[in-house]
Amino acid sequence: MTIQELSNKVRELIAYKLEMPLSKVTEEAALVADLGADLLDTLIVIMTVEDEFEIEILDTDAARLHTVGDYVNFVAGKIGVHIDA
């Protein structure tokens, strides 16, 4: 999987879970500030990402995930996708 494929997959998951057009879910978009996610939405996104990529996101890690790009980079690190791939 390339970083672009990973980004697309994470963006699609977030768009689906937040019920919004994919075009609004950019890597720069913050889940709460830009996409209107609340605490429950954020937890659902975290659980969905964990399930999809078979990873664990600890509370300490989740506290640092604000933007879609943060999620992409975190998952990339967990599953071994290189940013420059």
Coordinates of N, CA and C in Angstrom, one line a residue, residues 28-61:
E28 N -5.7 18.1 5.8 CA -5.5 19.3 6.6 C -6.7 19.5 7.6
A29 N -7.9 18.9 7.3 CA -9.1 19.1 8.0 C -9.0 18.5 9.4
A30 N -9.3 19.3 10.4 CA -9.4 18.9 11.8 C -10.8 18.2 12.0
L31 N -10.8 17.1 12.7 CA -12.1 16.4 12.9 C -13.1 17.3 13.6
V32 N -12.7 17.9 14.7 CA -13.6 18.7 15.5 C -13.9 20.1 14.9
A33 N -12.8 20.8 14.7 CA -12.9 22.2 14.3 C -13.4 22.4 12.9
D34 N -13.0 21.5 11.9 CA -13.4 21.7 10.5 C -14.5 20.8 10.1
L35 N -14.6 19.5 10.7 CA -15.6 18.6 10.2 C -16.7 18.4 11.2
G36 N -16.7 19.1 12.3 CA -17.8 19.1 13.2 C -18.0 17.9 14.0
A37 N -17.0 17.1 14.1 CA -17.1 15.8 14.9 C -17.2 16.2 16.4
D38 N -18.0 15.4 17.1 CA -18.0 15.5 18.6 C -17.2 14.4 19.2
L39 N -17.3 14.2 20.5 CA -16.5 13.2 21.2 C -16.9 11.8 20.7
L40 N -18.2 11.6 20.6 CA -18.7 10.3 20.2 C -18.2 10.0 18.7
D41 N -18.3 11.0 17.9 CA -17.9 10.8 16.5 C -16.4 10.4 16.5
T42 N -15.6 11.1 17.3 CA -14.2 10.9 17.3 C -13.9 9.5 17.8
L43 N -14.6 9.0 18.8 CA -14.4 7.6 19.3 C -14.8 6.6 18.2
I44 N -15.8 6.9 17.5 CA -16.2 6.0 16.4 C -15.2 5.9 15.3
V45 N -14.6 7.1 15.0 CA -13.6 7.1 14.0 C -12.4 6.3 14.4
I46 N -12.0 6.5 15.7 CA -10.8 5.8 16.2 C -11.1 4.3 16.2
M47 N -12.2 3.8 16.6 CA -12.6 2.4 16.6 C -12.6 1.8 15.2
T48 N -13.1 2.6 14.3 CA -13.2 2.2 12.9 C -11.8 2.0 12.3
V49 N -10.9 3.0 12.5 CA -9.5 2.9 12.0 C -8.8 1.7 12.7
E50 N -9.0 1.5 14.0 CA -8.4 0.4 14.6 C -8.8 -0.9 14.0
D51 N -10.1 -1.1 13.7 CA -10.7 -2.3 13.1 C -10.2 -2.5 11.7
E52 N -10.2 -1.4 10.9 CA -9.9 -1.5 9.5 C -8.4 -1.9 9.3
F53 N -7.5 -1.3 10.1 CA -6.1 -1.5 9.9 C -5.5 -2.5 11.0
E54 N -6.4 -3.1 11.8 CA -5.9 -4.0 12.8 C -4.8 -3.5 13.7
I55 N -5.0 -2.3 14.2 CA -4.0 -1.6 15.1 C -4.7 -1.2 16.4
E56 N -3.9 -0.8 17.3 CA -4.5 -0.3 18.6 C -4.1 1.2 18.7
I57 N -5.0 2.0 19.0 CA -4.7 3.5 19.2 C -5.0 3.7 20.7
L58 N -3.9 3.9 21.4 CA -3.9 4.1 22.9 C -4.5 5.5 23.1
D59 N -5.0 5.7 24.3 CA -5.6 7.0 24.6 C -4.5 8.1 24.5
T60 N -3.3 7.9 24.9 CA -2.2 8.9 24.7 C -2.0 9.2 23.3
D61 N -2.1 8.2 22.4 CA -2.0 8.5 21.0 C -3.2 9.3 20.4

